[in-house]
């Protein structure tokens, strides 16, 4: 992750969405992530992405194209 914005490149890919599914577990598993500082930075970056933010909004507030 050092020197990269996302897992594969500087743009979101399917790999990032797959990895993002694990984010809720980072603080729940009994594992010391201290040596993997880029993991927290990566998940912080993912939480700021437009897709992550819009996925967290209630369905009624999302615009749906007809």
CSV table of N, CA, C and O in Angstrom, one decimal:
chain,number,residue,atom,x,y,z
A,1,UNK,N,0.8,-1.2,0.0
A,1,UNK,CA,0.0,0.0,0.0
A,1,UNK,C,0.9,1.3,0.0
A,1,UNK,O,0.4,2.3,-0.3
A,2,UNK,N,2.1,1.1,0.4
A,2,UNK,CA,2.9,2.3,0.4
A,2,UNK,C,3.1,2.9,-1.0
A,2,UNK,O,3.5,2.2,-1.9
A,3,UNK,N,2.7,4.2,-1.1
A,3,UNK,CA,2.9,4.8,-2.4
A,3,UNK,C,1.7,4.7,-3.3
A,3,UNK,O,1.7,5.2,-4.4
A,4,UNK,N,0.7,3.9,-2.9
A,4,UNK,CA,-0.5,3.8,-3.7
A,4,UNK,C,-1.7,4.4,-3.0
A,4,UNK,O,-1.8,4.3,-1.8
A,5,UNK,N,-2.6,4.9,-3.8
A,5,UNK,CA,-3.8,5.4,-3.3
A,5,UNK,C,-4.8,4.3,-3.0
A,5,UNK,O,-5.5,4.4,-2.0
A,6,UNK,N,-4.9,3.4,-3.9
A,6,UNK,CA,-5.8,2.2,-3.7
A,6,UNK,C,-5.1,0.9,-3.9
A,6,UNK,O,-3.9,1.0,-4.1
A,7,UNK,N,-5.7,-0.2,-3.8
A,7,UNK,CA,-5.0,-1.5,-3.9
A,7,UNK,C,-4.2,-1.7,-5.2
A,7,UNK,O,-3.1,-2.2,-5.1
A,8,UNK,N,-4.8,-1.4,-6.3
A,8,UNK,CA,-4.2,-1.7,-7.6
A,8,UNK,C,-3.5,-0.5,-8.2
A,8,UNK,O,-2.5,-0.5,-8.7
A,9,UNK,N,-4.2,0.7,-8.1
A,9,UNK,CA,-3.7,1.9,-8.8
A,9,UNK,C,-4.2,3.1,-8.1
A,9,UNK,O,-4.5,3.0,-6.9
A,10,UNK,N,-4.3,4.2,-8.8
A,10,UNK,CA,-4.8,5.4,-8.2
A,10,UNK,C,-6.3,5.6,-8.4
A,10,UNK,O,-6.8,6.7,-8.2
A,11,UNK,N,-7.0,4.6,-8.9
A,11,UNK,CA,-8.4,4.6,-9.1
A,11,UNK,C,-9.0,3.4,-8.4
A,11,UNK,O,-8.4,2.3,-8.3
A,12,UNK,N,-10.3,3.6,-7.9
A,12,UNK,CA,-11.0,2.5,-7.3
A,12,UNK,C,-11.2,1.3,-8.3
A,12,UNK,O,-11.5,1.6,-9.5
A,13,UNK,N,-11.0,0.1,-7.9
A,13,UNK,CA,-11.3,-1.1,-8.7
A,13,UNK,C,-12.1,-2.0,-7.9
A,13,UNK,O,-12.4,-1.8,-6.7
A,14,UNK,N,-12.5,-3.1,-8.5
A,14,UNK,CA,-13.2,-4.2,-7.8
A,14,UNK,C,-12.5,-4.7,-6.6
A,14,UNK,O,-13.1,-5.0,-5.6
A,15,UNK,N,-11.2,-4.7,-6.7
A,15,UNK,CA,-10.4,-5.2,-5.5
A,15,UNK,C,-10.6,-4.3,-4.3
A,15,UNK,O,-10.7,-4.8,-3.2
A,16,UNK,N,-10.8,-3.0,-4.5
A,16,UNK,CA,-11.0,-2.1,-3.4
A,16,UNK,C,-12.4,-2.4,-2.7
A,16,UNK,O,-12.5,-2.3,-1.5
A,17,UNK,N,-13.4,-2.6,-3.6
A,17,UNK,CA,-14.7,-2.9,-3.0
A,17,UNK,C,-14.7,-4.2,-2.2
A,17,UNK,O,-15.3,-4.3,-1.2
A,18,UNK,N,-13.9,-5.2,-2.7
A,18,UNK,CA,-13.8,-6.4,-2.0
A,18,UNK,C,-13.1,-6.2,-0.7
A,18,UNK,O,-13.5,-6.8,0.4
A,19,UNK,N,-12.1,-5.4,-0.6
A,19,UNK,CA,-11.3,-5.2,0.6
A,19,UNK,C,-12.2,-4.3,1.6
A,19,UNK,O,-12.1,-4.6,2.8
A,20,UNK,N,-12.9,-3.4,1.0
A,20,UNK,CA,-13.8,-2.5,1.9
A,20,UNK,C,-14.8,-3.3,2.7
A,20,UNK,O,-15.1,-2.9,3.8
A,21,UNK,N,-15.2,-4.5,2.2
A,21,UNK,CA,-16.1,-5.3,3.0
A,21,UNK,C,-15.5,-5.8,4.3
A,21,UNK,O,-16.3,-6.1,5.2
A,22,UNK,N,-14.2,-5.8,4.4
A,22,UNK,CA,-13.6,-6.2,5.7
A,22,UNK,C,-13.4,-5.1,6.7
A,22,UNK,O,-13.1,-5.3,7.8
A,23,UNK,N,-13.6,-3.8,6.3
A,23,UNK,CA,-13.3,-2.7,7.1
A,23,UNK,C,-14.0,-2.8,8.5
A,23,UNK,O,-13.4,-2.5,9.5
A,24,UNK,N,-15.3,-3.2,8.6
A,24,UNK,CA,-15.9,-3.2,9.9
A,24,UNK,C,-15.3,-4.2,10.9
A,24,UNK,O,-15.5,-4.0,12.1
A,25,UNK,N,-14.5,-5.1,10.4
A,25,UNK,CA,-13.9,-6.1,11.3
A,25,UNK,C,-12.5,-5.7,11.8
A,25,UNK,O,-12.0,-6.3,12.8
A,26,UNK,N,-11.9,-4.7,11.3
A,26,UNK,CA,-10.6,-4.2,11.7
A,26,UNK,C,-10.5,-4.0,13.2
A,26,UNK,O,-9.5,-4.4,13.9
A,27,UNK,N,-11.5,-3.3,13.7
A,27,UNK,CA,-11.5,-3.0,15.2
A,27,UNK,C,-12.1,-4.1,16.0
A,27,UNK,O,-12.1,-4.0,17.3
A,28,UNK,N,-12.6,-5.2,15.4
A,28,UNK,CA,-13.2,-6.2,16.2
A,28,UNK,C,-12.4,-7.5,16.4
A,28,UNK,O,-12.6,-8.2,17.3
A,29,UNK,N,-11.4,-7.7,15.5
A,29,UNK,CA,-10.5,-8.8,15.6
A,29,UNK,C,-9.4,-8.6,16.6
A,29,UNK,O,-8.9,-7.5,16.6
A,30,UNK,N,-9.0,-9.6,17.3
A,30,UNK,CA,-7.9,-9.4,18.3
A,30,UNK,C,-6.5,-9.5,17.6
A,30,UNK,O,-5.8,-10.5,17.7
A,31,UNK,N,-6.2,-8.5,16.8
A,31,UNK,CA,-4.9,-8.5,16.0
A,31,UNK,C,-4.3,-7.1,16.1
A,31,UNK,O,-5.0,-6.1,16.0
A,32,UNK,N,-3.0,-7.0,16.3
A,32,UNK,CA,-2.3,-5.8,16.4
A,32,UNK,C,-1.9,-5.3,15.0
A,32,UNK,O,-1.0,-5.9,14.4
A,33,UNK,N,-2.6,-4.3,14.5
A,33,UNK,CA,-2.4,-3.8,13.1
A,33,UNK,C,-1.3,-2.7,13.1
A,33,UNK,O,-1.1,-2.1,12.1
A,34,UNK,N,-0.6,-2.5,14.2
A,34,UNK,CA,0.4,-1.4,14.3
A,34,UNK,C,1.4,-1.5,13.2
A,34,UNK,O,1.8,-0.5,12.6
A,35,UNK,N,1.8,-2.7,12.9
A,35,UNK,CA,2.9,-2.9,11.8
A,35,UNK,C,2.3,-2.6,10.4
A,35,UNK,O,3.1,-2.5,9.5
A,36,UNK,N,1.0,-2.5,10.3
A,36,UNK,CA,0.3,-2.3,9.0
A,36,UNK,C,-0.4,-1.0,9.0
A,36,UNK,O,-1.6,-0.9,8.8
A,37,UNK,N,0.4,0.0,9.2
A,37,UNK,CA,-0.2,1.4,9.3
A,37,UNK,C,-1.0,1.8,8.1
A,37,UNK,O,-1.9,2.6,8.2
A,38,UNK,N,-0.6,1.3,7.0
A,38,UNK,CA,-1.3,1.7,5.7
A,38,UNK,C,-2.7,1.2,5.6
A,38,UNK,O,-3.5,1.7,4.9
A,39,UNK,N,-3.0,0.1,6.4
A,39,UNK,CA,-4.4,-0.4,6.4
A,39,UNK,C,-5.4,0.7,6.9
A,39,UNK,O,-6.4,0.9,6.3
A,40,UNK,N,-5.0,1.3,8.0
A,40,UNK,CA,-5.9,2.3,8.5
A,40,UNK,C,-6.0,3.5,7.6
A,40,UNK,O,-7.1,4.1,7.4
A,41,UNK,N,-4.9,3.9,7.0
A,41,UNK,CA,-4.9,5.1,6.1
A,41,UNK,C,-5.8,4.7,4.9
A,41,UNK,O,-6.6,5.5,4.4
A,42,UNK,N,-5.7,3.5,4.4
A,42,UNK,CA,-6.4,3.0,3.2
A,42,UNK,C,-7.9,3.0,3.6
A,42,UNK,O,-8.7,3.6,2.8
A,43,UNK,N,-8.3,2.5,4.7
A,43,UNK,CA,-9.7,2.5,5.1
A,43,UNK,C,-10.3,3.9,5.3
A,43,UNK,O,-11.4,4.2,5.0
A,44,UNK,N,-9.5,4.8,5.8
A,44,UNK,CA,-9.9,6.2,6.0
A,44,UNK,C,-10.2,6.8,4.6
A,44,UNK,O,-11.1,7.5,4.4
A,45,UNK,N,-9.3,6.5,3.6
A,45,UNK,CA,-9.5,7.0,2.3
A,45,UNK,C,-10.8,6.4,1.7
A,45,UNK,O,-11.5,7.1,1.0
A,46,UNK,N,-11.0,5.1,1.9
A,46,UNK,CA,-12.2,4.5,1.3
A,46,UNK,C,-13.5,5.1,1.9
A,46,UNK,O,-14.4,5.3,1.2
A,47,UNK,N,-13.4,5.4,3.2
A,47,UNK,CA,-14.6,6.0,3.9
A,47,UNK,C,-14.9,7.4,3.3
A,47,UNK,O,-16.1,7.8,3.4
A,48,UNK,N,-14.0,8.0,2.7
A,48,UNK,CA,-14.2,9.4,2.1
A,48,UNK,C,-14.6,9.3,0.7
A,48,UNK,O,-15.0,10.3,0.1
A,49,UNK,N,-14.6,8.1,0.1
A,49,UNK,CA,-15.0,8.0,-1.3
A,49,UNK,C,-16.5,8.3,-1.5
A,49,UNK,O,-17.3,8.0,-0.6
A,50,UNK,N,-16.9,8.8,-2.6
A,50,UNK,CA,-18.3,9.1,-2.9
A,50,UNK,C,-19.2,7.9,-2.8
A,50,UNK,O,-20.3,7.9,-2.3
A,51,UNK,N,-18.7,6.7,-3.3
A,51,UNK,CA,-19.5,5.5,-3.3
A,51,UNK,C,-19.7,5.0,-1.8
A,51,UNK,O,-20.8,4.6,-1.5
A,52,UNK,N,-18.7,5.1,-1.0
A,52,UNK,CA,-18.9,4.7,0.4
A,52,UNK,C,-19.9,5.6,1.1
A,52,UNK,O,-20.8,5.1,1.8
A,53,UNK,N,-19.8,6.9,0.9
A,53,UNK,CA,-20.7,7.8,1.5
A,53,UNK,C,-22.1,7.6,1.1
A,53,UNK,O,-23.0,7.6,1.9
A,54,UNK,N,-22.3,7.5,-0.2
A,54,UNK,CA,-23.7,7.3,-0.7
A,54,UNK,C,-24.3,6.0,-0.3
A,54,UNK,O,-25.5,5.9,-0.1
A,55,UNK,N,-23.4,5.0,-0.1
A,55,UNK,CA,-24.0,3.7,0.3
A,55,UNK,C,-24.4,3.7,1.7
A,55,UNK,O,-25.3,3.0,2.1
A,56,UNK,N,-23.9,4.7,2.5
A,56,UNK,CA,-24.3,4.8,3.9
A,56,UNK,C,-25.6,5.6,4.1
A,56,UNK,O,-26.2,5.6,5.2
A,57,UNK,N,-26.1,6.3,3.1
A,57,UNK,CA,-27.3,7.1,3.2
A,57,UNK,C,-28.5,6.2,3.1
A,57,UNK,O,-28.5,5.2,2.4
A,58,UNK,N,-29.6,6.5,3.8
A,58,UNK,CA,-30.8,5.7,3.7
A,58,UNK,C,-31.3,5.7,2.3
A,58,UNK,O,-31.1,6.7,1.5
A,59,UNK,N,-31.9,4.6,1.8
A,59,UNK,CA,-32.3,4.4,0.4
A,59,UNK,C,-33.2,5.5,0.0
A,59,UNK,O,-33.2,6.0,-1.2
A,60,UNK,N,-34.1,6.0,0.9
A,60,UNK,CA,-35.0,7.1,0.5
A,60,UNK,C,-34.4,8.4,0.1
A,60,UNK,O,-34.9,9.2,-0.7
A,61,UNK,N,-33.1,8.6,0.6
A,61,UNK,CA,-32.5,9.8,0.3
A,61,UNK,C,-31.6,9.7,-1.0
A,61,UNK,O,-31.0,10.7,-1.4
A,62,UNK,N,-31.4,8.6,-1.5
A,62,UNK,CA,-30.6,8.4,-2.8
A,62,UNK,C,-31.5,8.7,-4.0
A,62,UNK,O,-32.6,8.3,-4.1
A,63,UNK,N,-30.8,9.3,-4.9
A,63,UNK,CA,-31.5,9.6,-6.2
A,63,UNK,C,-31.5,8.4,-7.1
A,63,UNK,O,-30.4,7.7,-7.2
A,64,UNK,N,-32.6,8.0,-7.6
A,64,UNK,CA,-32.7,6.8,-8.5
A,64,UNK,C,-33.0,7.3,-9.9
A,64,UNK,O,-34.1,7.9,-10.1
A,65,UNK,N,-32.2,7.0,-10.9
A,65,UNK,CA,-32.5,7.3,-12.2
A,65,UNK,C,-33.6,6.4,-12.8
A,65,UNK,O,-33.6,5.2,-12.6
A,66,UNK,N,-34.5,7.0,-13.5
A,66,UNK,CA,-35.6,6.3,-14.1
A,66,UNK,C,-35.2,5.7,-15.5
A,66,UNK,O,-34.3,6.1,-16.1
